[in-house]
Short mmCIF file of C-alpha atoms and ligand atoms in Angstrom, two decimals:
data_model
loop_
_atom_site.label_atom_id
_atom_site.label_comp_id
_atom_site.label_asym_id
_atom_site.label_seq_id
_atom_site.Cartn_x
_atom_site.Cartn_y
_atom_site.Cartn_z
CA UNK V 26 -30.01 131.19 53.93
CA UNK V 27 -29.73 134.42 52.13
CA UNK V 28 -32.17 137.06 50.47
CA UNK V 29 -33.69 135.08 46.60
CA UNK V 30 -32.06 137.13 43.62
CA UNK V 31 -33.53 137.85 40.53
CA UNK V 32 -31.60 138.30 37.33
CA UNK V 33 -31.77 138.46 33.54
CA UNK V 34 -29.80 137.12 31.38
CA UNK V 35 -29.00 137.65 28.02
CA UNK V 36 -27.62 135.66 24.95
CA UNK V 37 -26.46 136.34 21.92
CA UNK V 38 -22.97 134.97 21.08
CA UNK V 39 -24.46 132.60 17.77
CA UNK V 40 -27.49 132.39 16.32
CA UNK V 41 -29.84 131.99 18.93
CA UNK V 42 -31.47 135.68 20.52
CA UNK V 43 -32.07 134.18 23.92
CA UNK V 44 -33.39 136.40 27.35
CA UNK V 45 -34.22 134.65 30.41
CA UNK V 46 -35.39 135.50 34.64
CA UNK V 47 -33.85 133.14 37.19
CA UNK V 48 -34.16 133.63 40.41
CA UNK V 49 -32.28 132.09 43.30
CA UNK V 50 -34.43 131.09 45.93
CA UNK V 51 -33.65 131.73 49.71
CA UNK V 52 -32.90 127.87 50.03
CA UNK V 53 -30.19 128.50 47.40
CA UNK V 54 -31.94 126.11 44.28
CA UNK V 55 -32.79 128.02 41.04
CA UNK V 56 -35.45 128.17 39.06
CA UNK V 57 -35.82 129.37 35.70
CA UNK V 58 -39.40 131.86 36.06
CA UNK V 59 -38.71 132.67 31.83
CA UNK V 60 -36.77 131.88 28.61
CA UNK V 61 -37.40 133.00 25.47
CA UNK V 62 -34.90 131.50 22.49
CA UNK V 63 -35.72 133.21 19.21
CA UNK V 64 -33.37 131.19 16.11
CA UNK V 65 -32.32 132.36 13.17
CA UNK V 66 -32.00 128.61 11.61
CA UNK V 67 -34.16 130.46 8.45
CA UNK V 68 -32.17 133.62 7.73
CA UNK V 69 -29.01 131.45 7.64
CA UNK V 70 -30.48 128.42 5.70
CA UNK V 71 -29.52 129.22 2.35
CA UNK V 72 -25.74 130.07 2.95
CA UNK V 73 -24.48 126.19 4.42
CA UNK V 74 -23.81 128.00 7.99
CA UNK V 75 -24.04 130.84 10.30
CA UNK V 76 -23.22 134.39 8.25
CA UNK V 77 -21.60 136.69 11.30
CA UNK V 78 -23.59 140.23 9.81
CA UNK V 79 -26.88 138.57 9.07
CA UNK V 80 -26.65 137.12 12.77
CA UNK V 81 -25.12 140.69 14.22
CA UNK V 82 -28.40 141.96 12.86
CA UNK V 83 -30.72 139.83 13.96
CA UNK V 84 -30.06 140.31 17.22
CA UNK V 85 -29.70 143.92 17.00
CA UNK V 86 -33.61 144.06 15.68
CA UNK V 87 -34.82 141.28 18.06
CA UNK V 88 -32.72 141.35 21.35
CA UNK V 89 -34.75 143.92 23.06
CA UNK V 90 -38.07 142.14 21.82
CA UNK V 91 -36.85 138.82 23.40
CA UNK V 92 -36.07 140.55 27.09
CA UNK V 93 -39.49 142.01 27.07
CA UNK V 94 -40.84 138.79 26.36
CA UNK V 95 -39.14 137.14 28.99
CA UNK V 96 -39.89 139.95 31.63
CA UNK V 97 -43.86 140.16 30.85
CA UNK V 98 -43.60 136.01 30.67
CA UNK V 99 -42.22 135.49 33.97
CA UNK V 100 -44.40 138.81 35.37
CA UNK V 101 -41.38 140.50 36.27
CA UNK V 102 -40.91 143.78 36.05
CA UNK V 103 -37.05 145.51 35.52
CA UNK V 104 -37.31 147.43 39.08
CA UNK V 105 -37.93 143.39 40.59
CA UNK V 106 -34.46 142.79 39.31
CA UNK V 107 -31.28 142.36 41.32
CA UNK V 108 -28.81 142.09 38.13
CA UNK V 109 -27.74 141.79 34.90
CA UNK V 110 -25.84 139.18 32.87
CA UNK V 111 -24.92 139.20 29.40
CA UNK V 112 -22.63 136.64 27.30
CA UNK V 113 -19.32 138.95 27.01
CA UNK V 114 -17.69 136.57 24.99
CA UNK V 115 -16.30 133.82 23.22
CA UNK V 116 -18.52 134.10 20.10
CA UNK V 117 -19.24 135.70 17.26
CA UNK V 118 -18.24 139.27 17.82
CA UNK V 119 -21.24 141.70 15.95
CA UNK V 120 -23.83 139.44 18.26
CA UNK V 121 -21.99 139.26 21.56
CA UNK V 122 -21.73 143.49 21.23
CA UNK V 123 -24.90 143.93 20.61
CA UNK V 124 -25.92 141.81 23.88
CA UNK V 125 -23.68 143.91 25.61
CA UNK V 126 -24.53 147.17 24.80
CA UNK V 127 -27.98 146.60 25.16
CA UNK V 128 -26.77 145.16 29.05
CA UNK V 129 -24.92 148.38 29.58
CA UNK V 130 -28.16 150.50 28.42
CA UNK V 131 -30.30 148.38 31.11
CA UNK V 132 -27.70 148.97 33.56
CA UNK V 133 -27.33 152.53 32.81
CA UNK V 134 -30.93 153.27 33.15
CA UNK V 135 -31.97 151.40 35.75
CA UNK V 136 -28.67 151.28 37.91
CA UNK V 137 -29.18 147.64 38.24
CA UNK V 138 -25.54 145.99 38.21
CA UNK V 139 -24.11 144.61 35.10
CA UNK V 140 -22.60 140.81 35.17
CA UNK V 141 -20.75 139.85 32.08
CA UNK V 142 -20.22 136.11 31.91
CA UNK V 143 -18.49 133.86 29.75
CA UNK V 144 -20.76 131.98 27.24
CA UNK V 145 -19.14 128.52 28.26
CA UNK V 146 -19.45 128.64 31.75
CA UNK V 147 -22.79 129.20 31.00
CA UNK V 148 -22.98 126.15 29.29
CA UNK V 149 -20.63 124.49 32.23
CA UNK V 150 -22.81 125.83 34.86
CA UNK V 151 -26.48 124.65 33.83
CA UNK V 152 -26.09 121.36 36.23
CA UNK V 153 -26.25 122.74 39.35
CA UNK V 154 -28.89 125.24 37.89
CA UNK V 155 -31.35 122.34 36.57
CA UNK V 156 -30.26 119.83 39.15
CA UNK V 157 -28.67 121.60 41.82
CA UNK V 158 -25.39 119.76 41.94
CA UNK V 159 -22.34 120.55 44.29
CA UNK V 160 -18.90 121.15 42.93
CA UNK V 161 -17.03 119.66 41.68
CA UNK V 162 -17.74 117.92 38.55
CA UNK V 163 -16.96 116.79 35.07
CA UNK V 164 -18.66 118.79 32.46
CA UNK V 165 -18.49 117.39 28.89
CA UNK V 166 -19.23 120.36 26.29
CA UNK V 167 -20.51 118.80 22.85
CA UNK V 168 -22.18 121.76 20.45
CA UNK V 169 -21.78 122.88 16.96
CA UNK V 170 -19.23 125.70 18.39
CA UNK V 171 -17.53 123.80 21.22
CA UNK V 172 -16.28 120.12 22.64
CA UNK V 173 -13.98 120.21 25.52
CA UNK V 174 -13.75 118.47 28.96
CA UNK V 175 -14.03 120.57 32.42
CA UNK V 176 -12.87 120.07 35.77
CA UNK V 177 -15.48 122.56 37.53
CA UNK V 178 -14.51 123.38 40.71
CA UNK V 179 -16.46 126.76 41.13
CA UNK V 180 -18.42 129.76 39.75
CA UNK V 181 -15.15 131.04 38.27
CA UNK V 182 -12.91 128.37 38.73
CA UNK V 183 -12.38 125.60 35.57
CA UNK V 184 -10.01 123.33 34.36
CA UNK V 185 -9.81 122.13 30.75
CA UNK V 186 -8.94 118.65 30.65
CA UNK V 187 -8.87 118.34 26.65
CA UNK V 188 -10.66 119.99 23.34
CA UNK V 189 -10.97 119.38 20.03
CA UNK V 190 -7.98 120.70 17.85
CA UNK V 191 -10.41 121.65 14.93
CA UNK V 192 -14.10 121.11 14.50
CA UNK V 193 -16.71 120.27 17.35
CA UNK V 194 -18.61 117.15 16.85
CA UNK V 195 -21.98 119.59 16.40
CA UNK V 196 -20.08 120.92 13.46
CA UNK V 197 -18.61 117.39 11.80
CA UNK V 198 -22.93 116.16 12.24
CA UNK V 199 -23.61 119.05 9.99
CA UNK V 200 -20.80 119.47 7.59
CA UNK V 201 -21.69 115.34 6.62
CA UNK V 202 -25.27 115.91 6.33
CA UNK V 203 -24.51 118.48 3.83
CA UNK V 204 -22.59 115.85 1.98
CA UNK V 205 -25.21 113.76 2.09
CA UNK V 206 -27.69 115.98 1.01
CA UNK V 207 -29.63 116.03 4.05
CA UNK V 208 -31.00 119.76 5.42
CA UNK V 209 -29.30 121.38 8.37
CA UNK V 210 -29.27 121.66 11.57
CA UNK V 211 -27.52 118.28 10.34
CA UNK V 212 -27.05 115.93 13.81
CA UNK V 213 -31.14 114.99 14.19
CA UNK V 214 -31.12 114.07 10.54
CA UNK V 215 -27.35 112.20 10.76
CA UNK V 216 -28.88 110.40 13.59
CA UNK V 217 -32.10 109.35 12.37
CA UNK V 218 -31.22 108.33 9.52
CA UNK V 219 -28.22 106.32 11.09
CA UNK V 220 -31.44 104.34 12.99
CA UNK V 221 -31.71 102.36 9.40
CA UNK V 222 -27.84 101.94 8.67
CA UNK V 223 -25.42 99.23 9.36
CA UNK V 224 -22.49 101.04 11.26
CA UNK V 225 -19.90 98.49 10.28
CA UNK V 226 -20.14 98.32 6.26
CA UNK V 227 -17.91 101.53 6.24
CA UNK V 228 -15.06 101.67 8.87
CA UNK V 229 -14.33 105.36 9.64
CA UNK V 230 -11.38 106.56 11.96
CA UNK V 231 -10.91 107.25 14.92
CA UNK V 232 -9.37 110.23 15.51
CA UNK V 233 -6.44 111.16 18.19
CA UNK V 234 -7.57 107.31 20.07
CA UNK V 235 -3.89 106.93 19.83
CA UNK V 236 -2.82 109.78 21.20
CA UNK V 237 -2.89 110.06 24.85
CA UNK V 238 -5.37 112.55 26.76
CA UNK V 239 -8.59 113.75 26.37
CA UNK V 240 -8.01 116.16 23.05
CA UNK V 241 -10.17 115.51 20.33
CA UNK V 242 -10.57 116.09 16.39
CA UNK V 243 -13.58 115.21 14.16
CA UNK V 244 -12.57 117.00 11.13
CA UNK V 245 -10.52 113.87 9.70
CA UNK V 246 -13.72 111.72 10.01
CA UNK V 247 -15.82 114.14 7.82
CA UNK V 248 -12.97 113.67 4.79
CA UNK V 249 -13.49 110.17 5.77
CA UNK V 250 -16.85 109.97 5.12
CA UNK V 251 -16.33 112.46 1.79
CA UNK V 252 -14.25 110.32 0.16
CA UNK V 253 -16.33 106.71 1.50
CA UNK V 254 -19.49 108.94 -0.35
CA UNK V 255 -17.15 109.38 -3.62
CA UNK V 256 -16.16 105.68 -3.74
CA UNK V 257 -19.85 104.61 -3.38
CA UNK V 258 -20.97 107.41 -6.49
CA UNK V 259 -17.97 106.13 -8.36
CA UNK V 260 -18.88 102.46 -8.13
CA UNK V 261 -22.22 102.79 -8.63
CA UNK V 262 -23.37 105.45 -10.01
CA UNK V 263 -25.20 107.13 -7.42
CA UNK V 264 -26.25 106.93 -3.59
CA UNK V 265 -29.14 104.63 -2.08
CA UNK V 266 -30.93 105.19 0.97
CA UNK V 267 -29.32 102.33 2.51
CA UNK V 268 -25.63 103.64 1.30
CA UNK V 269 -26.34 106.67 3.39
CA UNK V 270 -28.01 105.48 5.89
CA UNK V 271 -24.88 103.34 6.21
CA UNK V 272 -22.51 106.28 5.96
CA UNK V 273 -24.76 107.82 8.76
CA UNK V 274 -24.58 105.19 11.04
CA UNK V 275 -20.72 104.46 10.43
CA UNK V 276 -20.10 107.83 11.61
CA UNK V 277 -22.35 108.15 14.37
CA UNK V 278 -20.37 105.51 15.83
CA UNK V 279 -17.08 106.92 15.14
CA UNK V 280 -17.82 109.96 17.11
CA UNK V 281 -19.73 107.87 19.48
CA UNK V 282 -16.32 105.71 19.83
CA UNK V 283 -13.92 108.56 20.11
CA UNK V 284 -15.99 110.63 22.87
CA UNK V 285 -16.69 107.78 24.84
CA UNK V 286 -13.32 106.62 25.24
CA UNK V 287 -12.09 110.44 25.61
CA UNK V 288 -14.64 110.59 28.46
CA UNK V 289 -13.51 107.60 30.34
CA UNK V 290 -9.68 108.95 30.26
CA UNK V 291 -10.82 112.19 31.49
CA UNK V 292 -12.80 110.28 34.18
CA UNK V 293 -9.95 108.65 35.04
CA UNK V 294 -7.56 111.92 35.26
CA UNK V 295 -10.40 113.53 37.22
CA UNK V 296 -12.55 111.03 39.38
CA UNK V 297 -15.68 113.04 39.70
CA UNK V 298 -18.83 112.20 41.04
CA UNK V 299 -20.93 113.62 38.42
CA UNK V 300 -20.44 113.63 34.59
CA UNK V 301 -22.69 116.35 32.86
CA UNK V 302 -22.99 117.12 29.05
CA UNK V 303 -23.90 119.96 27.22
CA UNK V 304 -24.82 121.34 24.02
CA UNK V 305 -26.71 120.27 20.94
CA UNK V 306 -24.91 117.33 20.11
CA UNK V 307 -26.09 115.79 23.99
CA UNK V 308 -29.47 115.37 22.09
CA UNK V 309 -27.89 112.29 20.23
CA UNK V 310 -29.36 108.90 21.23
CA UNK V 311 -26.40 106.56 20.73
CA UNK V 312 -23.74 108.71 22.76
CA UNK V 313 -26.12 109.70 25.50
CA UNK V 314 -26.51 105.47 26.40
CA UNK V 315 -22.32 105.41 25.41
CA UNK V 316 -21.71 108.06 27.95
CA UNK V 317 -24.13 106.79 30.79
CA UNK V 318 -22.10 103.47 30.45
CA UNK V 319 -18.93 104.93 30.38
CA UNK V 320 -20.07 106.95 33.64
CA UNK V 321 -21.29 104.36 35.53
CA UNK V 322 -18.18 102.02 34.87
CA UNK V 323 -16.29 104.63 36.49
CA UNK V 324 -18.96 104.93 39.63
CA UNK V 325 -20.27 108.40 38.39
CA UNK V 326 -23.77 109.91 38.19
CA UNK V 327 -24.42 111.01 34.44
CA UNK V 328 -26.23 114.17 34.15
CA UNK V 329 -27.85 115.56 31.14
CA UNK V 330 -29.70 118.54 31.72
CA UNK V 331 -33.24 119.13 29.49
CA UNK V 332 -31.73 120.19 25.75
CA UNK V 333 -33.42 122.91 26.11
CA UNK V 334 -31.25 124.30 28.59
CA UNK V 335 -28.58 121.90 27.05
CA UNK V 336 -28.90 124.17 24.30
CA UNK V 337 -27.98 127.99 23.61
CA UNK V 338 -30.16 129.98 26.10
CA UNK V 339 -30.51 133.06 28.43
CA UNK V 340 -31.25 131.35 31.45
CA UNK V 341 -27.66 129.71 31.69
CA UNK V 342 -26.60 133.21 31.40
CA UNK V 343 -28.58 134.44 34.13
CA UNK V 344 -27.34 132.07 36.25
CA UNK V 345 -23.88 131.75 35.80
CA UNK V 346 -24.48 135.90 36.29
CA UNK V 347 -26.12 134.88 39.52
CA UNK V 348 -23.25 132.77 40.73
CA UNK V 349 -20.51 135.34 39.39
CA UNK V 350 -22.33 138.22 41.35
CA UNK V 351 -22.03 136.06 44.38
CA UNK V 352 -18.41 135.47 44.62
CA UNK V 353 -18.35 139.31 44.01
CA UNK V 354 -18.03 139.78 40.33
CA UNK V 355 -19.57 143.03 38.92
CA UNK V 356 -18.82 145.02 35.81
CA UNK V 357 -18.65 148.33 34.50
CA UNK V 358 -19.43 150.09 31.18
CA UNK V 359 -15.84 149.59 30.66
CA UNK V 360 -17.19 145.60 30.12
CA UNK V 361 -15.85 144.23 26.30
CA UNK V 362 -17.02 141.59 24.12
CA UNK V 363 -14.66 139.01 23.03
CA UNK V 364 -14.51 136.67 20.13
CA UNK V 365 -11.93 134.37 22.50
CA UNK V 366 -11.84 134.11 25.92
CA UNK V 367 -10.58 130.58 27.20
CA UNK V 368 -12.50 129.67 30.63
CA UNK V 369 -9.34 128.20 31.47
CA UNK V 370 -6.60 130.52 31.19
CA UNK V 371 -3.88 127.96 31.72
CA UNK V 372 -4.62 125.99 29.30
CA UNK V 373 -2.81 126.02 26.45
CA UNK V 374 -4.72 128.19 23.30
CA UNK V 375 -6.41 125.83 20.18
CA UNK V 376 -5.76 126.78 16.95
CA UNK V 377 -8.72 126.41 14.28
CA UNK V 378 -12.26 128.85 13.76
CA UNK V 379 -15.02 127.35 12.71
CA UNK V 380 -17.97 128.05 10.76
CA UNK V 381 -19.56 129.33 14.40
CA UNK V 382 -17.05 131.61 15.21
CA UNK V 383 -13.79 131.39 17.03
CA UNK V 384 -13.48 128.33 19.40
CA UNK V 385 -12.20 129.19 23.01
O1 KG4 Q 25 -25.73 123.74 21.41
P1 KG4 Q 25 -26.32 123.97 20.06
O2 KG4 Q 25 -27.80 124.14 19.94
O3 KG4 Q 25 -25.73 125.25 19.37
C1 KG4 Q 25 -24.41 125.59 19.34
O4 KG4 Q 25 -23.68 124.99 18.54
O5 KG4 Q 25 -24.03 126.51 20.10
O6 KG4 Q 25 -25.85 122.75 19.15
C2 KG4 Q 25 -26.27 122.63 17.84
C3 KG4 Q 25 -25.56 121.45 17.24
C4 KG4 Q 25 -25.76 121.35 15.72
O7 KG4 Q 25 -24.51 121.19 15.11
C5 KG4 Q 25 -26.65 120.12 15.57
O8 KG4 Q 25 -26.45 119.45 14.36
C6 KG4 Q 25 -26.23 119.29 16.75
O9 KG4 Q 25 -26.04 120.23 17.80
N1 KG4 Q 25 -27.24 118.30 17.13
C7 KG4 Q 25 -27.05 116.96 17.08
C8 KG4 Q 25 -28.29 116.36 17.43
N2 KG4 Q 25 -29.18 117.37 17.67
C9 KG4 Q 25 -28.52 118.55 17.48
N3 KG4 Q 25 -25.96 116.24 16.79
C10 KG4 Q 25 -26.08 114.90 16.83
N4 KG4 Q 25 -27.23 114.25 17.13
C11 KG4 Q 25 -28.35 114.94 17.44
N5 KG4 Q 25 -29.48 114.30 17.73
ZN1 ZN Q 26 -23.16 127.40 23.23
#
């Protein structure tokens, strides 16, 4: 096969400052040389969620500190580079610009070309970078900032089978740990403390089961669990461990429920051979073994990639930047960020923003 490429990428869409080198080998496999992921979980702790200026800073001061990191840690130097790839969009729009000018600055200097790459095919694209997988597949999206289904059928080339209509699951974990009083990032606390619960002493909902397709909704189950946490206080006075543990668990399995049964629909509208989650919320025990039945049932492979390439990061940048530049994409200093930018164009638009920025 073909010459290896090396390329940076660079992420900055939330509130992660990520860099990263992959390089494509000859044999066409990638492998991921650095990543550096710098969070900003302590700057936004005290204000119940991401603050769009506080993050815009952050990774004004620390994006160029991250891509030297990455270049020194993977000993590459910026003349060893074939490219550049930066998130252009969807996101938060202060953090996504300053990713991008900082791209444009590389490529300006250094003539290098200049990739700009949508943040969700990033996520949509880590499979085949991690595992190598052929097209196509079904990619199930679960973060704090996203939850939709994708038919991918190339670099560029995506289908949206269903998304949520308002919050992403990432985002319903943490908005009921803060009602529980637990701290945030919310879903590892939800989940372990779900371990001790009894998931049927509170019956949530389950949202949009009766409506046909693969669309989702979680933000009804939070209210659920609100006003479940209210009747408790009311009755008694106050909250035991074993109340919220079993408000914990009795959500867990709601979600659990609903994206299970979403998934096998959308395995059934799309027989794929592979199904492969991302994002944060692919961390959680109980829908990881859900989704690996629900995959096998239907005679697919179940893919989850390591979370911490699950996860926001600069190497899924890089390579979806790396795949782009192959099918010929390039871009100019003319390149924009964008706070929306739907990976599948057709698809009709979602309403609802949440408290990670716009949802595409
Ligand atoms: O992909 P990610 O790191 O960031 C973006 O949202 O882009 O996802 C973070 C989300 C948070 O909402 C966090 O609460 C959730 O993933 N999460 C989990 C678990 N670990 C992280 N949700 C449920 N169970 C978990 N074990
Ligand atoms: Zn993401």
């Amino acid at each position: 096969m073909g010459k290896t490429l090396t390329f940076l990428g660079i992420e900055s869409s939330c509130d992660d400052t990520a860099a990263a080198v992959v390089r494509l080998s000859s044999g066409g496999r990638g492998e991921v040389l650095a990543s550096v992921v710098e969070g900003q979980e302590a700057l936004h702790a005290g204000f119940g969620g991401v603050v769009p200026e506080i993050a815009a800073r952050a990774h004004a001061e620390k994006l160029d500190l991250a891509v030297e990191a990455a270049l020194a840690s993977a000993h590459v130097a910026l003349a060893d580079l074939d490219g550049i790839a930066v998130t252009a969009g969807p996101g938060l729009i202060g953090g996504v610009l300053s990713g991008v000018m900082l791209a444009k600055g590389l490529s300006a200097a250094t003539g290098l070309p200049l990739v700009g790459v949508n943040h969700l095919a990033g996520h949509a694209l880590t499979p085949r970078l991690t595992d190598g997988i052929a097209y196509p597949y079904l990619m199930l999206l679960v973060s704090g900032g996203h939850c939709q289904f994708l038919r991918v059928e190339g670099p560029e080339t995506f289908r949206r089978l269903g998304s949520t209509i308002d919050d992403a699951p990432g985002e319903a974990f943490d908005k009921v740990a803060k009602l529980l009083a637990l701290p945030q990032p919310g879903g590892p606390q939800v989940e372990a403390a779900a371990n001790a619960g009894d998931a049927k002493r509170f019956r949530f909902p389950r949202p949009l089961l009766d409506r046909e397709g693969c669309d989702l909704s979680f933000s009804g189950l939070k209210t659920a669990v609100l006003r479940a946490r209210d009747e408790v206080i009311a009755e008694r006075g106050g909250l035991t461990l074993q109340d919220r543990a079993d408000l914990c668990a009795g959500f867990q399995a709601a979600v659990a429920d609903v994206l299970a049964e979403k998934t096998r629909r959308a395995l059934v509208a799309f027989p794929a051979p592979v199904l492969a989650v991302a994002g944060g919320v692919a961390a959680n025990s109980l829908l990881r073994a859900r989704l690996e039945t629900v995959a096998a049932a239907a005679g697919a492979q179940f893919l989850a990639p390591p979370l911490r390439f699950c996860t926001d990061n600069g190497a899924m940048i890089a390579w979806a930047g790396i795949e782009r530049f192959l099918a010929g994409g390039r871009d100019g200093m003319d390149l924009s960020a964008r706070s929306r930018w739907p990976l599948d164009q057709a698809a009709a638009p979602m309403l609802g923003s949440g408290k990670r920025g716009a949802k595409a």
